[in-house]
Amino acid sequence: DAKTTQPNSMESNEEEPVHLPCNHSTISGTDYIHWYRQLPSQGPEYVIHGLTSNVNNRMASLAIAEDRKSSTLILHRATLRDAAVYYCIDGGATNKLIFGTGTLLAVQP
Amino acid sequence: EPEVTQTPSHQVTQMGQEVILRCVPISNHLYFYWYRQILGQKVEFLVSFYNNEISEKSEIFDDQFSVERPDGSNFTLKIRSTKLEDSAMYFCASSEMLVDTEAFFGQGTRLTVV
């Protein structure tokens, strides 16, 4: 079973920032935090990952709490194309990603 | 941008038949995976493959399933005798490394067992 907990759904307005939370209550010291998303009728798509420090890439930012028990995926300006299910996953390796039910993000125009 | 390609996009098969789902991972990647997603449910890990052998598998991946890298480019999932409950989207993925890296997923093969 998935080790993380996320809200079932969130809503955002287009061109506004979105903060997607995740709890990592059982994360260990060597576990990375990964975020993937799944657009409708597509395969999962990598978004971002990190270990301890906050991370930025062209898609999003990842804020990791100091105790690493929570993380937040930040989409700086949501677009309609960002409507998807977002999954946070923690684990020691990429070879076995355990997906939960994720957060369904709806973006309103 | 490099991508993982899967064929066919949709496969319909009769119960009890064998099916082979094909994947071409990204060329310099060393780690390969299969996942499945039953309609309306979670994405589930099936198996990971490295250096021509299975490195990890889930409880779902029983004796009916097998994986193979028959040549330098393809990675296949075989289901020996399909059951109705095998109907799902099957996603292939690959990654360059094992840790501190991203997995690239294909668009999936929709398997329908009738």
Short mmCIF file of C-alpha atoms in Angstrom, two decimals:
data_model
loop_
_atom_site.label_atom_id
_atom_site.label_comp_id
_atom_site.label_asym_id
_atom_site.label_seq_id
_atom_site.Cartn_x
_atom_site.Cartn_y
_atom_site.Cartn_z
CA ASP A 1 0.00 0.00 0.00
CA ALA A 2 1.00 3.60 -0.55
CA LYS A 3 2.90 5.16 2.31
CA THR A 4 1.80 8.74 1.64
CA THR A 5 -1.46 10.58 2.25
CA GLN A 6 -2.89 13.28 -0.01
CA PRO A 7 -6.22 15.06 -0.34
CA ASN A 8 -8.53 13.33 -2.78
CA SER A 9 -9.16 16.44 -4.84
CA MET A 10 -8.30 20.12 -5.15
CA GLU A 11 -9.47 22.92 -7.36
CA SER A 12 -7.59 25.87 -8.77
CA ASN A 13 -8.18 28.76 -11.12
CA GLU A 14 -6.18 29.11 -14.29
CA GLU A 15 -2.98 31.18 -13.96
CA GLU A 16 -3.05 31.00 -10.17
CA PRO A 17 -0.51 29.10 -8.03
CA VAL A 18 -1.43 25.69 -6.71
CA HIS A 19 0.01 24.06 -3.60
CA LEU A 20 -0.51 20.30 -3.46
CA PRO A 21 0.27 18.81 -0.02
CA CYS A 22 1.51 15.35 0.87
CA ASN A 23 2.22 13.64 4.18
CA HIS A 24 5.10 11.20 4.43
CA SER A 25 4.51 9.79 7.90
CA THR A 26 6.75 6.70 7.47
CA ILE A 27 9.53 8.16 5.32
CA SER A 28 13.04 6.99 6.13
CA GLY A 29 16.25 8.99 5.98
CA THR A 30 17.31 7.70 2.57
CA ASP A 31 13.91 7.80 0.86
CA TYR A 32 13.51 10.24 -1.98
CA ILE A 33 10.26 12.14 -2.46
CA HIS A 34 8.90 11.81 -5.98
CA TRP A 35 5.97 13.53 -7.64
CA TYR A 36 4.31 12.18 -10.75
CA ARG A 37 1.13 13.16 -12.48
CA GLN A 38 -1.26 11.37 -14.78
CA LEU A 39 -3.20 13.32 -17.35
CA PRO A 40 -6.47 11.79 -18.56
CA SER A 41 -5.92 8.66 -20.67
CA GLN A 42 -2.13 8.90 -20.42
CA GLY A 43 0.69 7.18 -18.58
CA PRO A 44 2.22 8.68 -15.44
CA GLU A 45 4.56 11.57 -16.07
CA TYR A 46 7.48 12.59 -13.88
CA VAL A 47 7.17 16.01 -12.30
CA ILE A 48 9.96 16.46 -9.76
CA HIS A 49 11.86 14.71 -6.98
CA GLY A 50 14.06 15.61 -4.04
CA LEU A 51 15.69 14.33 -0.89
CA THR A 52 16.03 17.13 1.65
CA SER A 53 16.37 20.49 -0.06
CA ASN A 54 13.71 22.33 -1.98
CA VAL A 55 13.91 21.71 -5.71
CA ASN A 56 12.86 23.67 -8.77
CA ASN A 57 12.51 22.62 -12.37
CA ARG A 58 10.71 23.90 -15.42
CA MET A 59 7.47 22.22 -14.39
CA ALA A 60 7.18 22.90 -10.69
CA SER A 61 8.81 23.47 -7.32
CA LEU A 62 9.04 20.99 -4.48
CA ALA A 63 9.11 22.21 -0.90
CA ILE A 64 10.22 19.62 1.65
CA ALA A 65 9.61 20.15 5.35
CA GLU A 66 12.62 20.13 7.61
CA ASP A 67 11.53 16.87 9.27
CA ARG A 68 10.63 15.48 5.81
CA LYS A 69 7.26 14.31 7.07
CA SER A 70 5.50 16.50 4.55
CA SER A 71 6.10 17.97 1.12
CA THR A 72 4.31 20.42 -1.12
CA LEU A 73 4.28 20.47 -4.89
CA ILE A 74 3.92 24.00 -6.19
CA LEU A 75 2.64 24.78 -9.65
CA HIS A 76 3.39 28.46 -10.05
CA ARG A 77 0.72 29.26 -12.65
CA ALA A 78 -1.81 26.54 -13.25
CA THR A 79 -2.97 25.98 -16.81
CA LEU A 80 -5.85 23.87 -18.09
CA ARG A 81 -3.25 21.33 -19.20
CA ASP A 82 -2.23 20.83 -15.55
CA ALA A 83 -5.56 19.17 -14.74
CA ALA A 84 -4.46 15.68 -13.72
CA VAL A 85 -4.06 13.26 -10.84
CA TYR A 86 -0.91 14.14 -8.87
CA TYR A 87 0.89 11.43 -6.94
CA CYS A 88 3.51 11.87 -4.24
CA ILE A 89 5.64 8.80 -3.63
CA ASP A 90 8.46 8.18 -1.22
CA GLY A 91 10.90 5.38 -1.55
CA GLY A 92 14.55 4.46 -1.70
CA ALA A 93 14.71 3.66 -5.38
CA THR A 94 12.96 4.33 -8.63
CA ASN A 95 12.59 0.65 -9.33
CA LYS A 96 9.35 0.23 -7.42
CA LEU A 97 7.13 3.27 -7.33
CA ILE A 98 4.12 2.66 -5.10
CA PHE A 99 1.29 4.84 -6.33
CA GLY A 100 -1.55 5.84 -4.05
CA THR A 101 -4.85 7.34 -5.15
CA GLY A 102 -3.31 10.79 -5.59
CA THR A 103 -4.93 14.22 -5.70
CA LEU A 104 -7.25 15.00 -8.60
CA LEU A 105 -6.54 18.61 -9.57
CA ALA A 106 -9.26 20.47 -11.40
CA VAL A 107 -8.31 23.77 -13.07
CA GLN A 108 -11.08 26.23 -13.78
CA PRO A 109 -10.76 28.73 -16.64
CA GLU B 1 12.60 14.48 -26.24
CA PRO B 2 13.24 10.72 -25.85
CA GLU B 3 10.20 8.60 -25.09
CA VAL B 4 9.12 5.10 -24.20
CA THR B 5 6.96 3.58 -26.92
CA GLN B 6 4.48 0.77 -26.46
CA THR B 7 2.68 -1.40 -28.97
CA PRO B 8 -0.08 -2.13 -29.58
CA SER B 9 -2.09 0.71 -28.10
CA HIS B 10 -5.09 -1.59 -27.71
CA GLN B 11 -5.23 -5.37 -27.68
CA VAL B 12 -8.35 -7.50 -27.45
CA THR B 13 -7.86 -11.15 -26.66
CA GLN B 14 -9.93 -14.16 -25.74
CA MET B 15 -9.72 -15.56 -22.22
CA GLY B 16 -7.04 -18.25 -22.03
CA GLN B 17 -4.99 -16.86 -24.90
CA GLU B 18 -1.40 -15.70 -24.60
CA VAL B 19 -0.58 -12.05 -25.18
CA ILE B 20 2.70 -10.23 -25.58
CA LEU B 21 2.88 -6.53 -24.87
CA ARG B 22 5.84 -4.75 -26.37
CA CYS B 23 7.85 -1.76 -25.24
CA VAL B 24 10.85 0.11 -26.55
CA PRO B 25 12.53 1.83 -23.59
CA ILE B 26 14.73 4.89 -23.93
CA SER B 27 17.98 3.77 -25.50
CA ASN B 28 20.53 4.56 -22.78
CA HIS B 29 18.33 3.40 -19.92
CA LEU B 30 19.30 0.36 -17.89
CA TYR B 31 16.24 -0.25 -15.71
CA PHE B 32 12.88 -1.35 -17.06
CA TYR B 33 9.49 -1.74 -15.45
CA TRP B 34 5.94 -2.84 -16.04
CA TYR B 35 2.96 -1.36 -14.22
CA ARG B 36 -0.73 -1.91 -14.70
CA GLN B 37 -3.84 0.13 -13.98
CA ILE B 38 -7.25 -1.49 -13.84
CA LEU B 39 -9.94 0.97 -14.92
CA GLY B 40 -10.67 3.45 -12.14
CA GLN B 41 -8.01 2.04 -9.83
CA LYS B 42 -4.43 2.81 -8.79
CA VAL B 43 -1.33 2.33 -10.86
CA GLU B 44 0.22 -0.93 -9.59
CA PHE B 45 3.83 -2.03 -9.83
CA LEU B 46 4.33 -5.41 -11.51
CA VAL B 47 8.04 -5.99 -12.10
CA SER B 48 11.41 -4.35 -12.49
CA PHE B 49 14.20 -5.67 -14.72
CA TYR B 50 17.90 -4.95 -14.79
CA ASN B 51 20.90 -6.65 -16.35
CA ASN B 52 18.70 -9.23 -18.05
CA GLU B 53 16.99 -10.42 -14.93
CA ILE B 54 14.07 -9.55 -12.71
CA SER B 55 15.22 -7.38 -9.81
CA GLU B 56 11.89 -7.08 -8.03
CA LYS B 57 8.32 -8.23 -8.57
CA SER B 58 4.97 -7.77 -6.88
CA GLU B 59 2.47 -10.37 -5.73
CA ILE B 60 0.47 -9.68 -8.87
CA PHE B 61 3.35 -10.91 -11.03
CA ASP B 62 2.68 -14.63 -10.71
CA ASP B 63 3.67 -17.55 -12.92
CA GLN B 64 1.30 -16.38 -15.65
CA PHE B 65 3.53 -13.38 -16.27
CA SER B 66 7.01 -13.22 -17.72
CA VAL B 67 9.29 -10.48 -19.03
CA GLU B 68 12.04 -10.59 -21.56
CA ARG B 69 14.47 -8.34 -23.32
CA PRO B 70 14.84 -10.34 -26.52
CA ASP B 71 17.21 -7.91 -28.20
CA GLY B 72 18.94 -4.64 -27.44
CA SER B 73 15.85 -2.50 -27.81
CA ASN B 74 12.62 -4.31 -26.94
CA PHE B 75 11.23 -5.19 -23.53
CA THR B 76 8.20 -7.47 -23.47
CA LEU B 77 5.55 -8.58 -21.01
CA LYS B 78 3.94 -11.94 -21.71
CA ILE B 79 0.75 -13.14 -20.09
CA ARG B 80 0.51 -16.88 -20.70
CA SER B 81 -3.18 -17.57 -20.23
CA THR B 82 -5.19 -14.40 -19.91
CA LYS B 83 -8.05 -14.04 -17.45
CA LEU B 84 -10.88 -11.53 -17.45
CA GLU B 85 -9.26 -9.75 -14.50
CA ASP B 86 -6.12 -9.10 -16.54
CA SER B 87 -8.05 -6.43 -18.43
CA ALA B 88 -6.21 -3.20 -17.66
CA MET B 89 -3.86 -0.54 -19.00
CA TYR B 90 -0.30 -1.81 -18.96
CA PHE B 91 2.45 0.78 -18.73
CA CYS B 92 6.09 0.20 -19.49
CA ALA B 93 8.68 2.50 -17.94
CA SER B 94 12.43 2.90 -17.96
CA SER B 95 15.05 4.83 -16.03
CA GLU B 96 18.73 5.56 -16.45
CA MET B 97 19.64 4.84 -12.86
CA LEU B 98 18.06 3.24 -9.84
CA VAL B 99 18.11 6.12 -7.39
CA ASP B 100 17.80 9.89 -7.61
CA THR B 101 16.35 9.78 -11.09
CA GLU B 102 13.07 9.84 -12.95
CA ALA B 103 11.13 7.04 -14.57
CA PHE B 104 9.78 7.64 -18.07
CA PHE B 105 6.46 5.96 -18.78
CA GLY B 106 4.96 4.94 -22.09
CA GLN B 107 1.44 5.75 -23.17
CA GLY B 108 0.26 2.28 -22.28
CA THR B 109 -1.41 -0.71 -23.91
CA ARG B 110 -5.06 -1.23 -23.14
CA LEU B 111 -5.62 -4.96 -22.78
CA THR B 112 -9.19 -6.19 -22.99
CA VAL B 113 -9.83 -9.85 -22.23
CA VAL B 114 -13.19 -11.13 -23.43
#
